[in-house]
Amino acid sequence: MLKIIFNISLFLSIASAASAQNVSIYADVNGNDSLQKLVTILTGQLKKSGSFNFNIQPASSYPGKGIYLSTASISRLVKPSAKLLNAGVEAFSIDGNDQTVQILGNSNMAVGHGIFSYLDFLGYRYYFANSDWHIIPSRPVLFKKWNIVSSPVFYHRRIWYGYGTGSKRADDDYNFWVLANRLGGTINASFGHAYEDIALRNKDVFLQHPEWFYPAAPKGVIPDGAKFDMSHEDLVQFVTRDVEKRIENSLRNKTNEYKMISLAPSDGPGTCNSPACQKLGTVTDRVYYLVNRVAKAIQKKYRSTLIGCLAYGEYIAPPTKNVEPNVFVGITMAFNTSKYSTEQLVELWRKKGAVVGLYNYFSWYAWDQDLPGQSHVSRPTEVVNTIKKYGALGVKAYEGESSQGWISKGLGYYLAAKAMWDGQADVAATRKEFFRLCFMNAAPAMEKLWNEWEKYSFQMVRENDLAHWIDYTTQADVLEKNPAVQKRLFQVRSYLHYLALYRIYQADRSEANLVNLLNYGYRKLDDGSVAGFPAFFELGNRSGIEGMAYSDKAKWRFNPAQVTEQELNNWIANDRRSLKTTKAIKETAPVVKLSTVPNIDRYKTLTAGADRWEDKAWFSINEWVIQVKTKGDGNYIEYSGNHLSDTREIIPAKISIYPYQPDGNVSGLQPAFSYEYDVARVRKKISLSSLKPGFYTVIVEDPSSFVIGFSPSINFSQVFRGSRPVYAAALYAAFIYVPEGTKYFNVTTIKAIEFITPAGRTISFPNSQKPEDLQIEVLKGEAGLWRVKLYDKVFFEGIPPFISTSPERMLIPAN
């Protein structure tokens, strides 16, 4: 019997070998470790698709059949095209027919880009940094007619984890994903915070020169977040020598560090402000004084080296002087304290002579907590449009600081990588393909889920929404049983359970809830489906609870085992049972036509005592709609802003007025009026006499709280949206409008809220001090103006998105 089994096994093995396709690869891998690595990756990926026997031969023996790989400069048997040779260091060409495929690149890196483009052509996809999200075609036809020459829009393309992963497996998955999606670039852009690194690498020298720091350091101390006093000539000379030494070491060791050396200040404000530094010019002039001096000193000897630096925070505005031509400037797309837009900064820095790149914040856990729609990259349409816009403007470097959490952000990362390479990429088709290939019959349900996530604007996931999302995955599980799809659904459900745990923690920030949340993230580090590692620092370290900070002995490390399917199914079932769902409400479309409240006299009792200055205190960014009825001096704003606890460093508040935009999107529009409020707690009268009659969108950006009032001649309402909820310390007499036919509307609130209806009914919800999702029933005769008392952040859904402290001047939908 054993002999029979052995013979059968031997027969199957021989049959399998006989059916394997023999493929020759012609590449000069001897002495070229980079090319050898790429050939190994190519053969490894192809073997996942079927039975292939690969034979690696030198390029000189290429007979016109098989796979040919070479850099263009040394290719002898296959002549590179002029188009390829003129297309840049990362450019590649692919020429294929039914006998062969020839991949040439202007560098080893370019050959790698060509290999992964070839795999993409065959049907391979590498959507997320986890093998469960790779698409492996079955037995692809390797040789087809195909011709392409391709090069990237951006010379530097980087998506990287600001926090790291805490997992070797996740790191390896990420590194492969970067390679597979053609990220990287030729300039090796390095322009991040560098002062502290310079001081620590040269500790003995800097300890002898405490005067090199600003302010001067105590003896024997390298300050945290060290800042330099660049007015010291001996510091400038030392930094120049240090840069030269680093370049020489890089060239000797054959690394890429020599291509760009960063001289950006350490993070945070505090640029040298001594009398000697002030003589150097503006804050930006001072930062770039050191950059320019070093750049000029090295540019003749090291022509291939750039000096990198950020344009960031207090030094984001361009300098008054030109910069050297070998200076690279990475403009940050947040922390912009200047009066210029990012587009304007790009142009202004270019005019100063800089090589310009952009540093975007795709995801920062401290801001988005891995919630849907909260990070820039979790809104893929927005992030791709931004990348394409700056590519079209000629920006040549694009970097996105990011974090783990591939379920909420992975599609954005993938599409961003596509757009960084190809400014004309059809991302809509690519997005459709993602759902079709990853979820098969369950694609419609999953596409609906991702679409809702992309548009999601709430900083706390609402019960009703989370319940529906769980239901979508339950539906998908029934529709598609393919094992590969099931693995992906497991990760999607893993993310939904993270949202449930985070929601519980938001409502009650107890030690037990935090331990549960962080331990779950700890157990999910390897697959990267949730942002577990960043949470250790932003939630654990900042909680102030003993044993929660990131350390080897943290309390949340009690269970390192991978989450099992059975565990997750039980948790998801419990999550779903605990969530309340509400009745469907009427969706509100953007309001095009506006008017004041009709028959306002019928609400005299309800509106008594309203429209007081004290009821106009708001926070942060607000959107308003106003109506200017006649042009003249009677139109003005009264404003008191910058209600900061510390007014020593005032960040100006901005008031921008645009022609009315029903959807609130003013991106790319020029304001009809703008005002910069650069004092603190001073009540100012701001004239709007230049505005013509009409409706306008007003955007107020204040770093803290502010009080705003509009002159009696102006009608107004605040506009609330999911991304801009009502946010006020307290409003004791505000008004919303409930149209005829409304049966229910929803309220998301953190603190107490009270309504008085037109019929005189009072609806009160006490101060629970935790987020709540409420559904309000509208009874017969209660359509019309409602009075509201509220605190903190509140969002209304199912009614027009307007609230006002003046019932007589409130703007609502016309008719």
Coordinates of C-alpha atoms in Angstrom, one line a residue, residues 294-732:
V294 CA 26.9 75.4 3.7
A295 CA 25.3 75.0 0.3
K296 CA 27.6 77.6 -1.2
A297 CA 30.7 76.1 0.4
I298 CA 30.1 72.6 -1.0
Q299 CA 28.5 73.3 -4.4
K300 CA 31.7 73.3 -6.5
K301 CA 33.3 70.2 -5.0
Y302 CA 30.1 68.2 -4.5
R303 CA 27.9 69.0 -7.5
S304 CA 25.5 66.0 -6.9
T305 CA 24.6 67.1 -3.3
L306 CA 21.7 69.2 -2.3
I307 CA 21.3 70.8 1.1
G308 CA 17.7 70.1 2.4
C309 CA 15.6 72.1 4.8
L310 CA 12.0 72.4 5.7
A311 CA 9.8 75.4 5.2
Y312 CA 7.7 75.0 8.3
G313 CA 5.9 76.9 11.1
E314 CA 7.6 80.1 11.9
Y315 CA 10.0 79.8 8.9
I316 CA 7.5 78.7 6.2
A317 CA 7.4 82.1 4.5
P318 CA 10.2 82.6 1.9
P319 CA 13.4 84.5 2.9
T320 CA 14.1 88.0 1.7
K321 CA 17.3 86.8 0.0
N322 CA 17.7 84.2 -2.7
V323 CA 18.8 80.7 -1.8
E324 CA 21.6 78.8 -3.4
P325 CA 20.7 76.6 -6.5
N326 CA 21.7 73.5 -4.6
V327 CA 19.1 74.1 -1.8
F328 CA 16.1 71.8 -1.6
V329 CA 13.0 73.2 0.3
G330 CA 10.3 70.9 1.6
I331 CA 7.2 73.0 2.2
T332 CA 4.9 71.6 4.8
M333 CA 1.2 71.5 4.0
A334 CA 0.2 72.1 7.6
F335 CA 1.6 74.5 10.3
N336 CA 1.4 77.3 7.8
T337 CA 1.7 80.5 9.9
S338 CA 2.2 82.7 6.8
K339 CA -0.3 84.7 4.9
Y340 CA 0.3 82.6 1.8
S341 CA -1.5 79.6 0.5
T342 CA 0.6 76.4 -0.3
E343 CA 0.3 77.2 -4.0
Q344 CA 1.7 80.7 -3.4
L345 CA 4.5 79.3 -1.2
V346 CA 5.5 76.9 -4.0
E347 CA 5.8 79.8 -6.5
L348 CA 7.5 82.2 -4.1
W349 CA 10.1 79.7 -2.9
R350 CA 10.8 78.8 -6.6
K351 CA 11.4 82.5 -7.3
K352 CA 14.0 82.5 -4.5
G353 CA 15.9 79.8 -6.4
A354 CA 15.0 76.7 -4.4
V355 CA 14.3 73.2 -5.6
V356 CA 10.8 72.8 -4.2
G357 CA 9.1 69.7 -2.8
L358 CA 6.0 69.2 -0.6
Y359 CA 5.7 67.5 2.8
N360 CA 2.1 66.5 3.4
Y361 CA 0.5 64.9 6.5
F362 CA -1.4 61.9 5.1
S363 CA -2.1 60.6 8.6
W364 CA -1.0 61.6 12.1
Y365 CA -2.6 59.5 14.8
A366 CA -2.7 62.4 17.3
W367 CA -5.0 64.2 14.8
D368 CA -7.1 61.3 13.4
Q369 CA -7.0 58.4 15.8
D370 CA -7.4 56.0 12.8
L371 CA -11.0 57.1 12.4
P372 CA -12.6 57.0 9.0
G373 CA -12.5 60.2 7.1
Q374 CA -10.4 62.0 9.7
S375 CA -7.0 61.6 8.0
H376 CA -6.2 63.3 4.7
V377 CA -5.3 59.9 3.1
S378 CA -8.6 58.3 4.3
R379 CA -10.2 60.6 1.8
P380 CA -8.6 59.2 -1.4
T381 CA -10.3 61.4 -3.9
E382 CA -9.0 64.5 -2.1
V383 CA -5.5 63.2 -1.6
V384 CA -5.2 62.2 -5.3
N385 CA -6.5 65.5 -6.5
T386 CA -4.0 67.3 -4.3
I387 CA -1.1 65.3 -5.7
K388 CA -2.1 65.8 -9.3
K389 CA -2.6 69.5 -8.8
Y390 CA 1.0 70.0 -7.5
G391 CA 2.4 67.6 -10.1
A392 CA 0.8 69.8 -12.8
L393 CA 2.4 72.9 -11.1
G394 CA 5.9 71.3 -11.6
V395 CA 6.6 70.3 -8.0
K396 CA 9.2 67.4 -8.2
A397 CA 9.1 65.9 -4.7
Y398 CA 6.1 64.7 -2.7
E399 CA 6.2 63.1 0.7
G400 CA 3.4 61.9 3.0
E401 CA 4.0 61.4 6.7
S402 CA 1.7 58.5 7.6
S403 CA 0.8 55.8 10.1
Q404 CA -0.4 52.3 10.1
G405 CA -4.1 51.4 9.8
W406 CA -4.3 50.0 6.3
I407 CA -8.1 49.4 6.4
S408 CA -9.0 53.0 6.8
K409 CA -6.0 54.4 4.8
G410 CA -4.7 51.7 2.5
L411 CA -6.8 52.6 -0.5
G412 CA -5.6 56.2 -0.2
Y413 CA -2.0 55.1 0.1
Y414 CA -2.3 52.9 -3.0
L415 CA -4.0 55.5 -5.1
A416 CA -1.5 58.2 -3.9
A417 CA 1.4 56.0 -5.0
K418 CA -0.2 55.7 -8.4
A419 CA -0.7 59.4 -8.7
M420 CA 2.8 60.2 -7.6
W421 CA 4.1 58.2 -10.6
D422 CA 1.5 59.0 -13.2
G423 CA -0.2 62.4 -13.1
Q424 CA -2.8 61.1 -15.6
A425 CA -3.6 57.9 -13.8
D426 CA -7.2 56.9 -14.0
V427 CA -7.8 56.5 -10.3
A428 CA -11.5 56.0 -10.6
A429 CA -11.0 52.9 -12.7
T430 CA -8.3 51.7 -10.4
R431 CA -10.6 52.2 -7.4
K432 CA -13.4 50.2 -9.1
E433 CA -10.9 47.4 -9.8
F434 CA -9.8 47.3 -6.2
F435 CA -13.3 46.4 -5.0
R436 CA -13.8 43.9 -7.8
L437 CA -10.6 42.1 -7.3
C438 CA -10.5 42.2 -3.6
F439 CA -14.1 41.4 -2.8
M440 CA -15.6 39.7 -5.9
N441 CA -19.4 39.2 -5.4
A442 CA -19.2 41.3 -2.2
A443 CA -17.7 44.3 -4.1
P444 CA -20.9 46.5 -4.0
A445 CA -21.3 46.2 -0.2
M446 CA -17.6 46.9 0.4
E447 CA -17.6 49.8 -2.0
K448 CA -20.6 51.3 -0.2
L449 CA -18.7 50.9 3.1
W450 CA -15.5 52.6 1.8
N451 CA -17.6 55.5 0.2
E452 CA -19.2 56.2 3.6
W453 CA -15.8 56.1 5.3
E454 CA -14.4 58.6 2.8
K455 CA -17.2 61.1 3.5
Y456 CA -17.3 60.5 7.2
S457 CA -16.7 63.7 9.2
F458 CA -17.4 62.7 12.8
Q459 CA -14.6 62.6 15.4
M460 CA -16.6 60.0 17.3
V461 CA -18.1 57.2 15.4
R462 CA -21.9 57.2 15.8
E463 CA -23.7 54.1 17.0
N464 CA -26.0 53.9 14.0
D465 CA -23.2 54.2 11.5
L466 CA -21.0 51.6 13.2
A467 CA -24.0 49.2 13.3
H468 CA -24.6 49.7 9.5
W469 CA -20.9 49.1 8.8
I470 CA -20.9 45.8 10.7
D471 CA -24.1 44.8 8.7
Y472 CA -22.3 45.5 5.4
T473 CA -19.5 43.0 6.4
T474 CA -22.1 40.5 7.4
Q475 CA -23.8 40.9 4.0
A476 CA -20.4 40.5 2.3
D477 CA -19.6 37.4 4.2
V478 CA -22.8 35.8 2.8
L479 CA -22.2 37.0 -0.7
E480 CA -18.6 35.8 -1.1
K481 CA -16.9 32.7 0.4
N482 CA -13.7 32.8 -1.5
P483 CA -10.9 32.2 1.1
A484 CA -8.8 35.2 -0.1
V485 CA -11.8 37.5 0.3
Q486 CA -12.6 36.0 3.7
K487 CA -9.1 36.9 4.9
R488 CA -9.7 40.5 3.8
L489 CA -13.1 40.7 5.4
F490 CA -11.4 39.4 8.6
Q491 CA -9.2 42.5 8.5
V492 CA -12.1 44.8 7.8
R493 CA -14.0 43.4 10.8
S494 CA -10.8 43.8 12.8
Y495 CA -10.9 47.5 12.1
L496 CA -14.6 47.8 13.0
H497 CA -13.9 46.2 16.3
Y498 CA -11.1 48.7 16.9
L499 CA -13.7 51.5 16.2
A500 CA -16.0 49.9 18.8
L501 CA -13.2 49.7 21.4
Y502 CA -12.2 53.3 20.7
R503 CA -15.7 54.5 20.9
I504 CA -16.1 52.9 24.3
Y505 CA -12.8 54.5 25.4
Q506 CA -14.0 58.0 24.2
A507 CA -17.1 57.7 26.3
D508 CA -15.2 56.5 29.4
R509 CA -11.5 57.0 29.6
S510 CA -10.9 54.4 32.3
E511 CA -7.9 52.3 32.7
A512 CA -9.8 49.1 31.9
N513 CA -11.1 50.5 28.6
L514 CA -7.6 51.8 27.7
V515 CA -6.0 48.4 28.4
N516 CA -8.6 46.7 26.2
L517 CA -8.0 49.1 23.4
L518 CA -4.2 49.0 23.5
N519 CA -3.9 45.3 24.0
Y520 CA -6.1 44.8 20.9
G521 CA -3.7 47.1 18.9
Y522 CA -0.8 45.1 20.3
R523 CA -2.2 41.9 19.0
K524 CA -2.8 43.5 15.6
L525 CA 0.7 44.9 15.0
D526 CA 1.7 42.3 12.4
D527 CA -1.1 42.7 10.0
G528 CA -1.2 46.5 10.3
S529 CA -5.0 46.6 9.8
V530 CA -5.4 49.1 12.7
A531 CA -3.0 51.8 14.0
G532 CA -2.1 49.9 17.1
F533 CA 1.5 51.1 17.5
P534 CA 0.8 54.9 17.3
A535 CA -1.9 54.5 20.0
F536 CA 0.7 53.3 22.5
F537 CA 2.2 56.8 22.4
E538 CA -0.7 59.1 21.8
L539 CA -3.2 57.3 24.1
G540 CA -1.0 55.3 26.4
N541 CA 1.8 57.9 27.1
R542 CA -0.6 60.8 27.3
S543 CA -3.2 59.1 29.5
G544 CA -1.2 59.8 32.7
I545 CA -2.3 56.3 33.9
E546 CA 0.5 54.3 35.5
G547 CA 1.6 51.4 33.4
M548 CA 0.0 52.7 30.2
A549 CA 3.1 54.4 28.7
Y550 CA 5.0 52.5 26.0
S551 CA 7.5 50.2 27.7
D552 CA 8.4 46.5 28.0
K553 CA 6.4 46.3 31.2
A554 CA 3.3 48.1 30.0
K555 CA 0.0 46.6 31.4
W556 CA -1.4 46.2 27.9
R557 CA 1.3 43.7 26.9
F558 CA -0.5 40.9 28.8
N559 CA -1.6 38.9 25.7
P560 CA 0.6 39.0 22.6
A561 CA -1.3 36.2 20.7
Q562 CA -2.7 37.0 17.2
V563 CA -6.5 37.6 17.2
T564 CA -8.3 34.5 16.0
E565 CA -11.4 34.4 13.8
Q566 CA -13.5 32.9 16.5
E567 CA -12.5 35.7 19.0
L568 CA -13.3 38.4 16.4
N569 CA -16.6 36.9 15.4
N570 CA -17.7 36.9 19.1
W571 CA -16.5 40.4 19.7
I572 CA -18.2 41.7 16.5
A573 CA -21.5 40.0 17.5
N574 CA -21.3 41.6 20.9
D575 CA -20.5 45.0 19.4
R576 CA -23.5 44.8 17.1
R577 CA -25.9 43.8 19.9
S578 CA -24.7 46.8 22.0
L579 CA -25.3 49.4 19.3
K580 CA -28.5 51.4 19.1
T581 CA -30.0 52.1 15.6
T582 CA -32.4 54.9 14.8
K583 CA -35.1 55.4 12.3
A584 CA -34.2 56.6 8.9
I585 CA -34.1 60.4 8.5
K586 CA -34.5 62.6 5.4
E587 CA -31.2 63.6 3.8
T588 CA -30.7 67.3 3.2
A589 CA -29.2 68.5 -0.1
P590 CA -27.0 71.6 -0.4
V591 CA -29.1 74.7 -0.1
V592 CA -29.0 76.9 -3.1
K593 CA -31.6 79.5 -2.3
L594 CA -31.9 81.2 1.0
S595 CA -34.4 83.4 2.8
T596 CA -35.2 84.6 6.3
V597 CA -37.8 82.7 8.5
P598 CA -41.3 83.3 7.2
N599 CA -44.0 84.5 9.6
I600 CA -41.5 85.3 12.3
D601 CA -44.1 87.1 14.4
R602 CA -45.7 83.8 15.3
Y603 CA -42.5 82.9 17.4
K604 CA -42.5 86.0 19.6
T605 CA -42.8 84.1 22.8
L606 CA -40.1 81.6 21.7
T607 CA -37.6 84.2 20.6
A608 CA -37.9 86.6 23.6
G609 CA -34.5 87.6 24.9
A610 CA -32.5 86.3 22.0
D611 CA -29.7 88.0 19.9
R612 CA -27.3 89.0 22.7
W613 CA -23.6 89.5 22.3
E614 CA -23.0 87.0 25.1
D615 CA -24.6 84.3 23.0
K616 CA -22.0 84.6 20.2
A617 CA -18.9 82.8 21.5
W618 CA -17.5 80.1 19.2
F619 CA -14.4 78.0 18.8
S620 CA -12.0 77.1 16.1
I621 CA -13.0 77.1 12.4
N622 CA -16.5 78.1 11.7
E623 CA -18.5 78.5 8.5
W624 CA -21.2 81.2 8.1
V625 CA -23.6 82.3 5.4
I626 CA -24.5 86.0 5.3
Q627 CA -26.8 88.2 3.2
V628 CA -25.8 91.7 2.3
K629 CA -28.9 93.5 1.4
T630 CA -27.5 96.9 0.3
K631 CA -23.9 98.1 -0.2
G632 CA -22.7 100.6 2.4
D633 CA -21.1 101.5 5.7
G634 CA -23.9 99.9 7.6
N635 CA -22.4 96.5 6.9
Y636 CA -19.7 95.3 9.3
I637 CA -18.6 92.6 11.7
E638 CA -17.8 93.0 15.3
Y639 CA -15.1 90.6 16.4
S640 CA -13.2 89.7 19.5
G641 CA -10.8 86.8 19.0
N642 CA -7.6 85.1 20.1
H643 CA -9.1 84.3 23.6
L644 CA -5.9 82.4 24.4
S645 CA -4.6 81.6 27.9
D646 CA -1.1 82.7 26.7
T647 CA -1.1 85.8 24.5
R648 CA 2.6 86.2 24.3
E649 CA 2.8 84.6 20.8
I650 CA -0.4 85.5 18.9
I651 CA -1.3 83.6 15.8
P652 CA -3.5 85.9 13.7
A653 CA -7.1 84.9 13.2
K654 CA -8.4 85.0 9.6
I655 CA -11.8 86.0 8.3
S656 CA -12.3 85.2 4.6
I657 CA -15.5 86.0 2.7
Y658 CA -16.4 84.3 -0.6
P659 CA -19.4 84.2 -2.9
Y660 CA -21.9 81.8 -1.4
Q661 CA -20.9 78.1 -1.9
P662 CA -23.8 75.8 -1.0
D663 CA -21.4 72.9 -0.2
G664 CA -19.0 75.1 1.7
N665 CA -16.0 74.2 -0.5
V666 CA -14.0 77.3 -1.0
S667 CA -10.8 75.5 -2.0
G668 CA -9.0 77.3 -4.8
L669 CA -11.4 80.4 -4.7
Q670 CA -10.2 83.9 -4.2
P671 CA -12.0 85.7 -1.3
A672 CA -14.1 88.7 -2.1
F673 CA -12.9 90.1 1.3
S674 CA -10.3 89.0 3.9
Y675 CA -9.2 90.3 7.2
E676 CA -6.4 89.3 9.5
Y677 CA -7.0 89.8 13.2
D678 CA -3.6 90.1 14.9
V679 CA -4.5 91.1 18.5
A680 CA -6.0 89.3 21.4
R681 CA -9.4 89.9 23.1
V682 CA -9.9 93.3 21.5
R683 CA -13.4 94.0 20.2
K684 CA -12.9 95.3 16.7
K685 CA -15.4 96.7 14.1
I686 CA -14.5 95.3 10.7
S687 CA -16.1 97.2 7.8
L688 CA -17.8 95.2 5.0
S689 CA -18.7 98.3 3.0
S690 CA -17.0 97.0 -0.1
L691 CA -19.3 93.9 -0.5
K692 CA -22.0 94.1 -3.1
P693 CA -25.6 92.9 -2.3
G694 CA -25.8 89.1 -2.3
F695 CA -25.1 86.0 -0.3
Y696 CA -21.7 85.1 0.9
T697 CA -19.8 82.2 2.6
V698 CA -17.7 83.4 5.6
I699 CA -14.9 81.2 7.0
V700 CA -13.5 82.1 10.4
E701 CA -10.2 80.6 11.5
D702 CA -9.2 81.4 15.0
P703 CA -6.6 79.5 17.0
S704 CA -8.8 79.6 20.1
S705 CA -12.3 81.0 20.9
F706 CA -13.9 84.1 19.5
V707 CA -17.0 86.2 19.7
I708 CA -18.5 87.4 16.4
G709 CA -21.5 89.6 15.6
F710 CA -23.0 90.9 12.4
S711 CA -24.4 94.4 11.9
P712 CA -28.2 94.8 12.0
S713 CA -28.3 95.2 8.3
I714 CA -26.9 91.7 7.7
N715 CA -28.8 88.4 7.8
F716 CA -26.8 85.4 8.9
S717 CA -26.6 81.8 10.1
Q718 CA -23.8 79.6 11.1
V719 CA -23.5 76.5 8.8
F720 CA -22.9 73.2 10.5
R721 CA -21.5 70.2 8.8
G722 CA -20.0 66.9 10.0
S723 CA -16.6 68.3 9.6
R724 CA -17.6 71.6 11.2
P725 CA -20.1 71.0 13.9
V726 CA -21.6 73.7 16.1
Y727 CA -18.8 74.4 18.5
A728 CA -19.4 76.9 21.3
A729 CA -18.7 77.2 25.0
A730 CA -22.5 77.8 25.5
L731 CA -25.4 79.1 23.5
Y732 CA -28.3 79.9 25.7

